[in-house]
Short mmCIF file of C-alpha atoms in Angstrom, two decimals:
data_model
loop_
_atom_site.label_atom_id
_atom_site.label_comp_id
_atom_site.label_asym_id
_atom_site.label_seq_id
_atom_site.Cartn_x
_atom_site.Cartn_y
_atom_site.Cartn_z
CA MET A 1238 0.09 -0.18 -0.02
CA LEU A 1239 0.99 2.99 -0.92
CA LYS A 1240 0.84 6.44 1.42
CA PHE A 1241 2.17 10.17 0.57
CA THR A 1242 1.87 10.95 3.96
CA LEU A 1243 -10.67 33.42 5.78
CA ALA A 1244 -10.32 35.70 8.34
CA ALA A 1245 -7.20 37.70 8.27
CA SER A 1246 -7.86 41.46 6.50
CA PHE A 1247 -5.76 42.32 2.97
CA ALA A 1248 -4.71 44.89 4.61
CA ALA A 1249 -2.72 42.93 7.54
CA VAL A 1250 -1.47 40.39 5.16
CA SER A 1251 0.06 43.03 2.66
CA LEU A 1252 1.53 45.08 5.46
CA LEU A 1253 3.23 41.66 6.72
CA ALA A 1254 4.18 40.19 3.09
CA ALA A 1255 5.22 43.48 0.58
CA PRO A 1256 8.02 45.20 2.68
CA ALA A 1257 10.11 41.96 3.37
CA PHE A 1258 11.22 41.35 -0.13
CA ALA A 1259 13.77 42.98 -2.36
CA PHE A 1260 12.22 40.93 -5.61
CA GLU A 1261 8.25 41.24 -6.48
CA PRO A 1262 7.45 39.44 -9.68
CA GLU A 1263 6.17 42.44 -12.51
CA SER A 1264 4.41 39.58 -14.63
CA PRO A 1265 4.08 36.48 -12.29
CA GLU A 1266 2.92 33.67 -14.31
CA CYS A 1267 2.02 30.07 -13.56
CA ILE A 1268 2.39 27.24 -15.75
CA ALA A 1269 -0.24 24.53 -15.76
CA PRO A 1270 1.10 21.41 -17.56
CA ALA A 1271 -1.99 20.42 -18.87
CA ASN A 1272 -5.33 21.07 -20.51
CA PRO A 1273 -7.66 23.50 -18.40
CA GLY A 1274 -10.21 21.55 -15.82
CA GLY A 1275 -7.45 19.17 -14.13
CA GLY A 1276 -5.60 19.35 -10.99
CA TRP A 1277 -2.60 21.71 -12.06
CA ASP A 1278 -5.02 23.77 -13.84
CA PHE A 1279 -7.08 24.23 -10.42
CA THR A 1280 -3.66 25.05 -8.60
CA CYS A 1281 -2.43 27.68 -10.81
CA ARG A 1282 -5.53 29.61 -10.89
CA GLN A 1283 -6.93 29.01 -7.38
CA VAL A 1284 -3.28 29.79 -5.74
CA GLY A 1285 -2.98 32.70 -8.22
CA LYS A 1286 -6.32 34.25 -7.51
CA THR A 1287 -5.64 33.87 -3.89
CA MET A 1288 -2.52 35.39 -3.69
CA GLN A 1289 -3.58 38.26 -5.33
CA ASP A 1290 -6.66 38.45 -2.69
CA LEU A 1291 -4.40 38.41 0.05
CA GLY A 1292 -1.81 41.12 -1.45
CA LEU A 1293 0.86 38.84 -2.19
CA ILE A 1294 1.34 39.57 -5.70
CA SER A 1295 0.37 42.97 -6.82
CA SER A 1296 -0.88 42.02 -10.16
CA THR A 1297 -2.81 38.99 -11.81
CA MET A 1298 -0.94 35.78 -12.40
CA GLN A 1299 -1.42 34.71 -15.92
CA VAL A 1300 -2.02 31.08 -16.25
CA VAL A 1301 -0.67 29.35 -19.32
CA ASN A 1302 -1.89 25.61 -20.01
CA LEU A 1303 0.93 23.82 -21.66
CA ALA A 1304 -0.27 20.14 -21.99
CA GLY A 1305 1.93 17.16 -23.25
CA GLY A 1306 3.58 14.38 -21.72
CA GLY A 1307 2.20 13.91 -18.62
CA GLY A 1308 4.14 17.40 -17.65
CA GLY A 1309 6.91 16.29 -19.31
CA VAL A 1310 6.62 19.45 -22.32
CA ALA A 1311 5.85 21.89 -19.55
CA TYR A 1312 9.22 20.73 -18.23
CA ALA A 1313 11.48 20.52 -20.83
CA GLU A 1314 10.28 24.12 -21.57
CA VAL A 1315 11.38 25.27 -18.10
CA VAL A 1316 14.99 23.93 -18.64
CA ASN A 1317 15.66 24.10 -21.94
CA LYS A 1318 14.18 28.01 -22.64
CA ARG A 1319 13.42 29.53 -19.33
CA ASN A 1320 15.69 28.79 -17.13
CA ASP A 1321 16.61 32.17 -15.69
CA GLU A 1322 13.06 33.00 -15.56
CA SER A 1323 11.96 34.74 -11.87
CA ASP A 1324 8.41 35.50 -12.34
CA LEU A 1325 7.33 32.01 -13.50
CA ILE A 1326 6.46 29.11 -11.38
CA VAL A 1327 4.74 25.58 -12.39
CA ALA A 1328 2.35 23.64 -11.28
CA ALA A 1329 3.29 19.90 -9.91
CA SER A 1330 2.30 16.64 -8.08
CA THR A 1331 2.69 13.52 -7.36
CA ALA A 1332 2.43 13.11 -10.98
CA THR A 1333 5.21 15.51 -11.79
CA ALA A 1334 7.58 12.76 -9.40
CA THR A 1335 6.20 9.83 -11.15
CA ARG A 1336 6.93 10.68 -14.57
CA LEU A 1337 10.31 12.02 -13.61
CA ALA A 1338 10.66 8.67 -11.18
CA THR A 1339 10.29 6.44 -14.42
CA GLY A 1340 12.23 8.70 -16.69
CA ALA A 1341 9.26 9.62 -18.77
CA TYR A 1342 10.80 12.95 -19.44
CA PRO A 1343 13.81 12.20 -21.71
CA GLY A 1344 16.77 13.66 -20.48
CA ASN A 1345 15.49 15.35 -17.58
CA THR A 1346 15.78 15.10 -13.72
CA MET A 1347 14.82 16.18 -10.56
CA ASP A 1348 17.81 18.67 -10.17
CA GLN A 1349 16.84 20.93 -13.15
CA VAL A 1350 14.39 22.93 -11.49
CA ARG A 1351 14.12 24.46 -8.01
CA TRP A 1352 11.46 22.95 -5.84
CA LEU A 1353 9.55 25.71 -3.94
CA ALA A 1354 6.39 24.52 -1.76
CA THR A 1355 3.64 22.62 -0.94
CA ILE A 1356 -0.04 23.85 -0.94
CA GLY A 1357 -1.83 20.33 0.03
CA ALA A 1358 -2.27 17.06 -1.03
CA ASP A 1359 -5.27 15.70 -2.97
CA TYR A 1360 -6.58 12.19 -2.24
CA GLY A 1361 -7.31 10.12 -5.71
CA VAL A 1362 -10.72 9.25 -6.91
CA ILE A 1363 -11.86 6.32 -9.11
CA ALA A 1364 -15.35 7.44 -10.50
CA VAL A 1365 -18.02 6.45 -13.31
CA SER A 1366 -20.70 8.51 -15.22
CA LYS A 1367 -23.25 9.08 -13.00
CA SER A 1368 -25.59 6.63 -15.42
CA SER A 1369 -23.38 3.69 -14.95
CA GLU A 1370 -24.53 0.74 -13.55
CA ILE A 1371 -21.20 -0.02 -11.74
CA GLU A 1372 -21.89 1.06 -7.93
CA SER A 1373 -18.90 -0.04 -6.20
CA LEU A 1374 -14.77 -0.44 -6.78
CA THR A 1375 -14.99 -4.10 -6.38
CA GLN A 1376 -17.77 -4.72 -8.95
CA LEU A 1377 -15.51 -2.39 -11.19
CA LEU A 1378 -12.53 -4.98 -10.01
CA ASP A 1379 -14.44 -7.84 -10.36
CA MET A 1380 -15.35 -6.74 -14.27
CA ILE A 1381 -11.53 -5.90 -15.00
CA LYS A 1382 -10.69 -9.15 -13.44
CA ALA A 1383 -13.02 -11.17 -15.26
CA ASP A 1384 -12.09 -9.53 -18.88
CA PRO A 1385 -9.73 -6.71 -18.92
CA THR A 1386 -10.91 -5.28 -22.01
CA SER A 1387 -14.43 -4.80 -21.07
CA ILE A 1388 -13.22 -1.65 -18.81
CA ALA A 1389 -11.48 1.39 -20.42
CA ILE A 1390 -10.09 3.71 -17.23
CA ALA A 1391 -9.34 7.31 -18.19
CA GLY A 1392 -6.64 9.69 -16.52
CA GLY A 1393 -5.24 12.82 -17.14
CA SER A 1394 -1.56 11.42 -16.42
CA ALA A 1395 0.48 9.78 -19.42
CA VAL A 1396 0.82 5.95 -19.17
CA GLY A 1397 3.04 4.87 -15.65
CA GLY A 1398 2.14 8.11 -14.35
CA TRP A 1399 0.19 8.69 -11.10
CA ASP A 1400 -3.46 8.48 -11.89
CA HIS A 1401 -2.14 5.32 -13.77
CA LEU A 1402 -0.50 3.77 -10.85
CA LYS A 1403 -3.46 4.41 -8.62
CA VAL A 1404 -5.33 2.06 -10.58
CA LEU A 1405 -2.11 -0.35 -10.52
CA ILE A 1406 -2.34 -0.04 -6.97
CA ALA A 1407 -6.13 -0.72 -6.43
CA ALA A 1408 -6.38 -3.72 -8.81
CA SER A 1409 -3.20 -5.21 -7.21
CA GLU A 1410 -4.50 -5.30 -3.84
CA TYR A 1411 -7.58 -6.52 -4.91
CA GLY A 1412 -5.54 -9.60 -6.27
CA ILE A 1413 -5.30 -9.12 -9.78
CA GLU A 1414 -1.97 -10.36 -10.72
CA ASP A 1415 -1.43 -9.21 -14.18
CA VAL A 1416 -2.04 -5.46 -13.59
CA ARG A 1417 -0.23 -4.48 -16.98
CA ALA A 1418 -3.84 -5.77 -18.45
CA VAL A 1419 -5.47 -3.22 -16.96
CA LYS A 1420 -6.76 -0.62 -19.46
CA TYR A 1421 -5.77 2.91 -19.26
CA ILE A 1422 -6.05 5.67 -21.59
CA ALA A 1423 -3.99 9.03 -21.21
CA PHE A 1424 -5.68 12.75 -21.75
CA ASP A 1425 -4.01 15.89 -21.14
CA GLY A 1426 -5.53 16.78 -18.26
CA GLY A 1427 -8.29 15.53 -15.86
CA GLY A 1428 -10.97 17.50 -17.15
CA GLU A 1429 -10.43 15.82 -20.32
CA ALA A 1430 -10.59 12.61 -18.89
CA ILE A 1431 -14.02 13.09 -17.60
CA THR A 1432 -15.52 14.50 -20.74
CA GLN A 1433 -14.42 11.20 -22.17
CA LEU A 1434 -16.12 9.48 -19.17
CA LEU A 1435 -19.27 11.15 -19.69
CA ALA A 1436 -19.23 11.12 -23.73
CA GLY A 1437 -18.95 7.76 -22.98
CA SER A 1438 -15.58 6.60 -24.58
CA VAL A 1439 -14.61 5.24 -21.13
CA GLN A 1440 -16.12 3.06 -18.45
CA ALA A 1441 -14.12 4.94 -15.55
CA PHE A 1442 -12.14 7.48 -14.39
CA THR A 1443 -8.66 8.01 -11.82
CA GLY A 1444 -7.80 11.22 -10.91
CA ASP A 1445 -8.35 13.29 -7.41
CA VAL A 1446 -11.30 14.93 -5.47
CA SER A 1447 -10.26 18.60 -6.78
CA GLU A 1448 -10.61 17.37 -10.64
CA ALA A 1449 -13.81 15.58 -9.79
CA LYS A 1450 -15.40 18.01 -7.28
CA GLY A 1451 -16.99 20.33 -9.90
CA PHE A 1452 -18.25 17.29 -11.98
CA LEU A 1453 -19.98 15.93 -8.45
CA ASP A 1454 -21.57 19.03 -7.78
CA SER A 1455 -23.24 18.41 -10.94
CA GLY A 1456 -24.07 15.45 -10.37
CA ASP A 1457 -22.41 14.07 -13.86
CA ILE A 1458 -20.50 11.50 -11.65
CA LYS A 1459 -20.62 8.98 -8.94
CA VAL A 1460 -17.08 8.21 -6.95
CA LEU A 1461 -16.76 4.73 -6.47
CA ALA A 1462 -13.69 5.00 -4.36
CA VAL A 1463 -11.87 7.78 -2.40
CA LEU A 1464 -8.06 6.74 -1.86
CA SER A 1465 -7.98 7.85 1.90
CA PRO A 1466 -7.60 6.04 4.79
CA GLU A 1467 -10.79 7.19 6.27
CA ARG A 1468 -13.81 9.17 4.61
CA LEU A 1469 -13.18 12.99 4.36
CA GLY A 1470 -15.01 15.35 6.12
CA GLY A 1471 -17.69 17.96 5.14
CA GLU A 1472 -19.07 17.64 1.59
CA PHE A 1473 -17.61 14.71 0.83
CA ALA A 1474 -17.97 12.49 3.62
CA ASP A 1475 -20.56 10.46 1.49
CA MET A 1476 -17.58 9.12 -0.57
CA PRO A 1477 -16.66 5.58 0.51
CA THR A 1478 -13.21 5.16 0.71
CA ALA A 1479 -11.04 1.70 -1.02
CA VAL A 1480 -10.25 0.65 2.35
CA GLU A 1481 -14.18 0.46 3.45
CA GLN A 1482 -14.64 -2.00 0.80
CA GLY A 1483 -11.92 -4.33 1.40
CA VAL A 1484 -9.13 -2.96 -1.29
CA ASN A 1485 -5.94 -1.44 0.56
CA ALA A 1486 -5.48 1.36 -1.59
CA VAL A 1487 -4.18 4.70 -0.82
CA GLY A 1488 -2.70 7.47 -2.13
CA ALA A 1489 -2.46 11.28 -1.75
CA ASN A 1490 -1.38 13.57 -4.46
CA TRP A 1491 0.34 16.46 -3.38
CA ARG A 1492 0.25 19.52 -5.22
CA GLY A 1493 2.84 22.32 -5.12
CA PHE A 1494 5.32 24.12 -7.54
CA TYR A 1495 8.62 24.19 -8.94
CA ALA A 1496 10.70 26.87 -10.46
CA PRO A 1497 13.70 27.91 -13.30
CA LYS A 1498 16.69 26.43 -11.72
CA GLY A 1499 18.26 29.66 -12.96
CA MET A 1500 15.83 31.79 -10.94
CA THR A 1501 17.77 34.06 -8.61
CA ASP A 1502 17.98 33.17 -4.79
CA GLU A 1503 15.94 36.36 -4.00
CA ALA A 1504 12.91 35.32 -6.19
CA TYR A 1505 13.29 32.15 -4.86
CA ASP A 1506 12.93 33.12 -1.45
CA PHE A 1507 9.67 35.46 -2.35
CA TRP A 1508 8.15 32.63 -3.84
CA VAL A 1509 8.89 30.30 -0.83
CA ALA A 1510 7.41 32.59 1.75
CA GLN A 1511 4.32 33.93 -0.16
CA ILE A 1512 3.34 30.44 -0.87
CA LYS A 1513 3.88 29.54 2.97
CA THR A 1514 1.73 32.94 3.71
CA LEU A 1515 -0.85 31.78 1.26
CA TYR A 1516 -0.78 28.21 2.67
CA ASP A 1517 -1.13 29.42 6.97
CA SER A 1518 -3.74 31.89 5.74
CA PRO A 1519 -7.50 31.21 6.91
CA GLU A 1520 -8.30 32.33 3.34
CA TRP A 1521 -6.44 29.11 2.10
CA LYS A 1522 -7.49 26.78 4.82
CA GLU A 1523 -11.07 27.34 3.26
CA VAL A 1524 -10.12 26.53 -0.09
CA MET A 1525 -8.77 23.50 1.03
CA ALA A 1526 -11.72 22.29 2.93
CA THR A 1527 -14.28 23.27 -0.23
CA ASN A 1528 -12.21 21.22 -2.47
CA GLY A 1529 -11.16 18.26 -0.05
CA LEU A 1530 -7.34 18.85 0.20
CA ALA A 1531 -5.49 17.56 3.06
CA PRO A 1532 -2.91 19.27 5.01
CA LEU A 1533 0.76 18.92 3.46
CA ASP A 1534 3.09 21.70 4.60
CA LEU A 1535 6.09 21.61 2.81
CA GLN A 1536 8.68 24.66 1.41
CA GLY A 1537 12.22 24.87 0.11
CA ALA A 1538 14.78 22.34 1.31
CA ALA A 1539 12.22 20.44 3.02
CA PHE A 1540 10.07 19.84 0.06
CA GLU A 1541 13.10 19.16 -2.17
CA ALA A 1542 14.23 16.33 0.13
CA PHE A 1543 10.40 15.07 -0.14
CA VAL A 1544 9.99 15.22 -4.07
CA ALA A 1545 13.41 13.05 -3.86
CA GLU A 1546 12.00 10.61 -1.50
CA SER A 1547 8.76 10.41 -3.65
CA VAL A 1548 10.72 9.48 -6.70
CA ALA A 1549 12.52 6.65 -4.70
CA LYS A 1550 9.14 5.63 -3.40
CA ILE A 1551 7.92 5.34 -7.02
CA GLN A 1552 10.37 3.88 -8.41
CA ASP A 1553 10.28 0.81 -6.07
CA LEU A 1554 6.62 0.78 -6.43
CA THR A 1555 7.13 0.75 -10.32
CA ASN A 1556 9.96 -2.03 -10.12
CA LYS A 1557 7.29 -4.15 -8.15
CA ILE A 1558 4.34 -3.67 -10.17
CA THR A 1559 5.95 -4.34 -13.54
CA GLN A 1560 8.10 -7.11 -13.11
#
């Protein structure tokens, strides 16, 4: 089992944040390495909006969607073309670590960028459309066990990425011996994957709570399982866990940011501190509660060490599953 483990005033936060730094971005930009609607897109847009609302940046965060290669296109863009930019941050997650762990970003390694901070952890979900006759995770896995070709599962990460691995973890825990037979179809972001689910092109979806929330609110999908150790609170309390269905699959997708390796130290310190201030704010705690994000509070060197550990763990998991 894999485990990875709004009350302050605008003026008060601004007074604390603004004067302390020699650097301030003139044109802040966040790259979301997928199409609109997925978890990386959510990370950029929600963080950018909240940072501006709190006065942590003085102008609107431009969000650029740069899809492809499970985040690889964006990673290569930053490493090869935008290595010295200090106004730029990039949304990252467990999916990023997964692709780095499996060598799926050709020629790229985690030490080619600077790791900034986390803004929470997003538990995985496995879901189907509202009209589906499938009512439980075990029913879905029984269908896969009986005929792997009968179920296609869509996700927003590339083959071998974190969305794919979540399904393989569940299948492995359920006793499906050849998890390579599980039919997974990759799309450029969770939003596109859910759209394909609703169109009837696939039978199930694997992603994260934040990606699924809008479709849950609209009633278009039903969650078969959330990959948390126990049920989430609030509006997510009705979602059954995989664990309570006898499937020991737990997986949280951390969410955070990296930056160009050549970013100045002053800019790096600015972004690390401002993301930390964001994370600590009552406003962000409300965003976390609304979107089902679990606590994960890491910055700078501690976050870099966490990513390195994540990469090592995923390499070990991948070796076990694919042998």
